[in-house]
Amino acid sequence: MTAGRTTEWISPLRLEQMADVYGTGHFNRVAKRYSGEKGLSSKAASREALVTTFAHPARLDALVASLHPTELQLLSEVRRQGGAMDGWALYSFARLRGLTAPPIKLTPSPLNLFEGYRGAEFAGADLLWTLFADGLLCPASVPNPWLRDAYAYAHYRPFGHLPPSWVLADPRLLARLPAVGAAPLTMTPVEAGTAQLPSNTQAAARPALHLQELLRGLRLLGGLGVTQAGTYNKAALGKLSKTLPALQDIGSWLTVAQQLDLVQLDAAGKHLEVNAERARAFSEAGPVPLLGRAAQLVGTLYRPEDQEYRLPQGGALRSCLAALLRALPSPVTEPELLRIMNALIPAELRLQKYDYHQLMSRQGTDPQAWAAWLAATLRGTLTEFGLVSVEQRDGAAVVIPNAALHAAAQIQPERPRAVPAPPAWILQPNFELLVYPAQLQPQQFLLLQAAEAVRFDPQTATYRLTRESVYAALEGGLSQEALLDGLRAGSATPLAASVQSTIQDWAARRERLTVHRGVTLLEYPTRAERDAALRSGGTAVGDTLRLLGPEQKIPSGVPLLNYDQAPAKTLKFSADGSFTVTGELDFLTRQLLEGRLMAAGKEKYTVRPASPGGLPSSFLNDLEARSVGRLPATLRLQLGVWSGQMPLPGVAAVTLLQHPQAQALAQHPALKEFIGPSLGPTLFTVQSGKAQALETALGALGLAPDHKIAVPQGAASDLLVITDTRKKREFLEEAIRNGHNLLLQYNEEKTVGSGWYSSRITAGKRRLDEFQPLRIDRTGSTPYLEARDLKTGEKERIRIQYILGVAIR
Amino acid sequence: MTDAPKKRSPPTRRAKAPPTDPASLPLSRVQTVVAHRPLSVLEVQDSADLDALLLDTRLAGQIVSRLGPTFALLTPGSEKAVLEALRKAGHLPRVVGG
């Protein structure tokens, strides 16, 4: 009484290991159904009973013999799909065949499923949850659409790699089922004639080209940033859209690529990158296998139509629609499809989400939205994924299900044609390719990675060969010869000489410059020794270095210095900026200092002054990483300037205008044209060359100036006032990095009670002290400065918003 | 009584000028063969290309030193910036390894 054919199971379910998901009462019930034993009242006893049952095929056969016809039909369908499938597809399978839910013994108290859930109450939900109750099916996620939350709190995803709406059966039970065909349909549509189904390659070409273009763009930009909430970074998405003008609705294609594992998050979870291995497999397999995956995915995605028509159950509706189209023997008109879907799907799933924004102008929900969603989905997602074609016949839209709607396992790559394939594109002398997706051979998809898509039309696609796109393809491993041969072979027109020579020129330009990443350099004491070693391979670099090829290994016995680790601290700097060497210098340090040192005494050295930007930009950090302690402040400034990270100091003669009410003078119509930038409320600069004119203008106002400037008195006179908290925080962070002490004028925080149980924080007493800033931290989103008071040595936590003035000390 | 004539102290030696000979700087080479890894190196076919690249401020800041006429050592972790700078400058660099 076993199945006639062997099946490759995709179900990882082992029922006896699911005790935690089911809960004690439910697990005991499952064990009783499987083993036929009575009196099971603990998880341990139930697990034992299940282990015994699965070890004895006769017991499983007894269970199979006791199955209700509906249970047998549903389990047989799950077996046909490999042991796991979308629950909505299974639901549709049962409803289309008029199957009735198996009777189930209910206790007077509500049934306790999965520790506190009950079966859902919409029409047909019991077709699935009754099988959950007896463990014949197991959901991939709890809760799920077929359960109703009673007082439940448990959430499980025992099979995280499967979408939440999927269901599984234990393969050991499925293997004992008799061979049972699917029951006949009870909901039969009026047929709309026959139609020639498009080939799998033809149907898959469109989504495959879209995905390939997306991967090309992601490779070009080096990935896509994601926010902490896991959404796509808007700026990065905009840049990607600009890079890929032919691709509409990039966000939803990204979601598809993510579901197909073609793109994945990096280790830090901040960047979406192309999964090179999967992308290669996708390219090599051709577009056909994509169809099966797309057919399985339609129910798990949130598509643009769902958003447009505000249907929160769009995924479930699409799964049911795909299951229905798969079951139909022939094309069907759109109104007929709508009629069957109305009968198949409970009204609860077709409800539109309430739109409170439109409450004032019109109704919050539109009863016709469901029909509009169906029309849009047929022409949108299902057509884009190559699952259906929609044709106009005698004024009515006819929906033609493609072969792709059948399960992935049943989609076979098409055999190569015995006759020569028709041309896949027309290559024009202006580097444009007019591509006919229906005529693309699998290997030609790979070739189109060397071109950028300009436009996707229903029957054609336009691509353009550019320097960047050809370069990216060559970097991806495509050879110049393979590219030219492929372009020539697929084209209806001969390859123009100008196109060929330009591609050859682009390829040649790529050979002029090479960036070797993560290579090994062997350093020899003398040139003669290096030259002798070159006989065993590698490239000579300079006098004493040998660059090893990617496949070459370091000779045994040769010590290895690893530069992935922090460098040894072999430099010790004095306050005057000179340093001594305290240990052996590694290769990078020697190269860093080569030609950039001056002797400054016995075994003391200084860095030779360089022009601004004359040193590597990371010179300061690299040197500091190799030195004991921090570099002296002046040397840091010098190195910052020489490495182009800091501006040069400015020295210039300026004329100043000083007055307690200088602001009033600066705004006077007769004076303001002479006034330059402000240095404070009482001090303004005078524009270069305008000093005499300003004096004349002041004299005309009866304010002939004297030529004395009063030096500001008081510790707080040079305080810099920054009103913006973010800029203040950046200033403080820079001071921490540079090791500066600060004079701070700030308000202490004061807690003010404002009721029985609440209080608020306001600005308190004003203080002026010198601090050593230590770090910036936050309470919620409010930034604070942690600093050490230089007088008392105590740590203070100062709210950055309450810092009134700051000066470097 | 006349004071004994003071002993004339020997003339003070003038301090030696700081050595400027590169050989005296602490940059001596290795005594036995040593492997260094992982490093990033820029290679050009024509040394004139490297001369021109070293004058490009976007790129020069990422180069530690010139190892030979056609090789330059890149600062660790700068590969992405170097590739971007090269591509912006109109070059099509080949990337090997990493």
PDB file of N, CA, C and O in Angstrom, chain A residues 84-109:
ATOM      1  N   ALA A  84       5.553  19.732   0.881  1.00  0.00           N
ATOM      2  CA  ALA A  84       5.335  21.078   1.422  1.00  0.00           C
ATOM      3  C   ALA A  84       4.770  21.944   0.310  1.00  0.00           C
ATOM      4  O   ALA A  84       5.203  21.831  -0.839  1.00  0.00           O
ATOM      5  N   MET A  85       3.800  22.768   0.627  1.00  0.00           N
ATOM      6  CA  MET A  85       3.209  23.642  -0.408  1.00  0.00           C
ATOM      7  C   MET A  85       2.494  24.815   0.250  1.00  0.00           C
ATOM      8  O   MET A  85       2.302  24.835   1.484  1.00  0.00           O
ATOM      9  N   ASP A  86       2.128  25.762  -0.573  1.00  0.00           N
ATOM     10  CA  ASP A  86       1.398  26.927  -0.072  1.00  0.00           C
ATOM     11  C   ASP A  86       0.025  26.475   0.429  1.00  0.00           C
ATOM     12  O   ASP A  86      -0.718  25.794  -0.288  1.00  0.00           O
ATOM     13  N   GLY A  87      -0.315  26.875   1.661  1.00  0.00           N
ATOM     14  CA  GLY A  87      -1.596  26.476   2.240  1.00  0.00           C
ATOM     15  C   GLY A  87      -2.779  26.994   1.437  1.00  0.00           C
ATOM     16  O   GLY A  87      -3.809  26.332   1.330  1.00  0.00           O
ATOM     17  N   TRP A  88      -2.630  28.194   0.836  1.00  0.00           N
ATOM     18  CA  TRP A  88      -3.735  28.752   0.052  1.00  0.00           C
ATOM     19  C   TRP A  88      -3.956  27.953  -1.230  1.00  0.00           C
ATOM     20  O   TRP A  88      -5.089  27.796  -1.690  1.00  0.00           O
ATOM     21  N   ALA A  89      -2.888  27.419  -1.799  1.00  0.00           N
ATOM     22  CA  ALA A  89      -3.028  26.576  -2.985  1.00  0.00           C
ATOM     23  C   ALA A  89      -3.748  25.281  -2.604  1.00  0.00           C
ATOM     24  O   ALA A  89      -4.597  24.783  -3.366  1.00  0.00           O
ATOM     25  N   LEU A  90      -3.454  24.763  -1.425  1.00  0.00           N
ATOM     26  CA  LEU A  90      -4.110  23.533  -0.970  1.00  0.00           C
ATOM     27  C   LEU A  90      -5.589  23.805  -0.657  1.00  0.00           C
ATOM     28  O   LEU A  90      -6.472  23.008  -0.983  1.00  0.00           O
ATOM     29  N   TYR A  91      -5.838  24.949  -0.061  1.00  0.00           N
ATOM     30  CA  TYR A  91      -7.208  25.377   0.240  1.00  0.00           C
ATOM     31  C   TYR A  91      -8.023  25.476  -1.058  1.00  0.00           C
ATOM     32  O   TYR A  91      -9.151  24.976  -1.153  1.00  0.00           O
ATOM     33  N   SER A  92      -7.410  26.097  -2.084  1.00  0.00           N
ATOM     34  CA  SER A  92      -8.103  26.251  -3.370  1.00  0.00           C
ATOM     35  C   SER A  92      -8.340  24.894  -4.010  1.00  0.00           C
ATOM     36  O   SER A  92      -9.395  24.655  -4.610  1.00  0.00           O
ATOM     37  N   PHE A  93      -7.356  24.001  -3.886  1.00  0.00           N
ATOM     38  CA  PHE A  93      -7.486  22.648  -4.433  1.00  0.00           C
ATOM     39  C   PHE A  93      -8.742  21.973  -3.856  1.00  0.00           C
ATOM     40  O   PHE A  93      -9.549  21.379  -4.586  1.00  0.00           O
ATOM     41  N   ALA A  94      -8.915  22.105  -2.542  1.00  0.00           N
ATOM     42  CA  ALA A  94     -10.050  21.443  -1.884  1.00  0.00           C
ATOM     43  C   ALA A  94     -11.368  22.106  -2.266  1.00  0.00           C
ATOM     44  O   ALA A  94     -12.370  21.427  -2.556  1.00  0.00           O
ATOM     45  N   ARG A  95     -11.397  23.421  -2.297  1.00  0.00           N
ATOM     46  CA  ARG A  95     -12.637  24.144  -2.584  1.00  0.00           C
ATOM     47  C   ARG A  95     -13.093  23.924  -4.037  1.00  0.00           C
ATOM     48  O   ARG A  95     -14.284  23.811  -4.301  1.00  0.00           O
ATOM     49  N   LEU A  96     -12.116  23.870  -4.963  1.00  0.00           N
ATOM     50  CA  LEU A  96     -12.468  23.662  -6.371  1.00  0.00           C
ATOM     51  C   LEU A  96     -13.082  22.281  -6.603  1.00  0.00           C
ATOM     52  O   LEU A  96     -13.781  22.067  -7.572  1.00  0.00           O
ATOM     53  N   ARG A  97     -12.796  21.357  -5.691  1.00  0.00           N
ATOM     54  CA  ARG A  97     -13.304  19.991  -5.850  1.00  0.00           C
ATOM     55  C   ARG A  97     -14.465  19.711  -4.907  1.00  0.00           C
ATOM     56  O   ARG A  97     -14.892  18.559  -4.755  1.00  0.00           O
ATOM     57  N   GLY A  98     -14.932  20.713  -4.233  1.00  0.00           N
ATOM     58  CA  GLY A  98     -16.090  20.578  -3.355  1.00  0.00           C
ATOM     59  C   GLY A  98     -15.852  19.631  -2.191  1.00  0.00           C
ATOM     60  O   GLY A  98     -16.787  18.999  -1.679  1.00  0.00           O
ATOM     61  N   LEU A  99     -14.601  19.514  -1.737  1.00  0.00           N
ATOM     62  CA  LEU A  99     -14.309  18.613  -0.616  1.00  0.00           C
ATOM     63  C   LEU A  99     -14.904  19.196   0.659  1.00  0.00           C
ATOM     64  O   LEU A  99     -14.934  20.415   0.851  1.00  0.00           O
ATOM     65  N   THR A 100     -15.385  18.318   1.531  1.00  0.00           N
ATOM     66  CA  THR A 100     -15.946  18.781   2.805  1.00  0.00           C
ATOM     67  C   THR A 100     -14.963  18.475   3.911  1.00  0.00           C
ATOM     68  O   THR A 100     -14.203  17.501   3.834  1.00  0.00           O
ATOM     69  N   ALA A 101     -14.998  19.301   4.926  1.00  0.00           N
ATOM     70  CA  ALA A 101     -14.052  19.125   6.036  1.00  0.00           C
ATOM     71  C   ALA A 101     -14.327  17.816   6.747  1.00  0.00           C
ATOM     72  O   ALA A 101     -15.492  17.439   6.935  1.00  0.00           O
ATOM     73  N   PRO A 102     -13.284  17.100   7.155  1.00  0.00           N
ATOM     74  CA  PRO A 102     -13.511  15.848   7.884  1.00  0.00           C
ATOM     75  C   PRO A 102     -14.130  16.136   9.252  1.00  0.00           C
ATOM     76  O   PRO A 102     -13.844  17.182   9.855  1.00  0.00           O
ATOM     77  N   PRO A 103     -14.998  15.232   9.743  1.00  0.00           N
ATOM     78  CA  PRO A 103     -15.587  15.476  11.058  1.00  0.00           C
ATOM     79  C   PRO A 103     -14.507  15.412  12.131  1.00  0.00           C
ATOM     80  O   PRO A 103     -13.554  14.654  12.010  1.00  0.00           O
ATOM     81  N   ILE A 104     -14.689  16.226  13.109  1.00  0.00           N
ATOM     82  CA  ILE A 104     -13.687  16.251  14.171  1.00  0.00           C
ATOM     83  C   ILE A 104     -14.414  16.310  15.506  1.00  0.00           C
ATOM     84  O   ILE A 104     -15.427  16.996  15.644  1.00  0.00           O
ATOM     85  N   LYS A 105     -13.927  15.548  16.454  1.00  0.00           N
ATOM     86  CA  LYS A 105     -14.565  15.524  17.767  1.00  0.00           C
ATOM     87  C   LYS A 105     -14.154  16.774  18.534  1.00  0.00           C
ATOM     88  O   LYS A 105     -12.967  17.018  18.746  1.00  0.00           O
ATOM     89  N   LEU A 106     -15.169  17.533  18.908  1.00  0.00           N
ATOM     90  CA  LEU A 106     -14.893  18.761  19.647  1.00  0.00           C
ATOM     91  C   LEU A 106     -15.252  18.570  21.105  1.00  0.00           C
ATOM     92  O   LEU A 106     -16.310  18.032  21.425  1.00  0.00           O
ATOM     93  N   THR A 107     -14.406  18.993  21.967  1.00  0.00           N
ATOM     94  CA  THR A 107     -14.719  18.955  23.399  1.00  0.00           C
ATOM     95  C   THR A 107     -15.639  20.126  23.696  1.00  0.00           C
ATOM     96  O   THR A 107     -15.706  21.092  22.929  1.00  0.00           O
ATOM     97  N   PRO A 108     -16.358  20.088  24.808  1.00  0.00           N
ATOM     98  CA  PRO A 108     -17.235  21.229  25.121  1.00  0.00           C
ATOM     99  C   PRO A 108     -16.460  22.539  25.219  1.00  0.00           C
ATOM    100  O   PRO A 108     -16.954  23.586  24.831  1.00  0.00           O
ATOM    101  N   SER A 109     -15.237  22.476  25.702  1.00  0.00           N
ATOM    102  CA  SER A 109     -14.442  23.709  25.761  1.00  0.00           C
ATOM    103  C   SER A 109     -13.818  23.938  24.387  1.00  0.00           C
ATOM    104  O   SER A 109     -13.684  23.006  23.605  1.00  0.00           O
TER     105      SER A 109
END
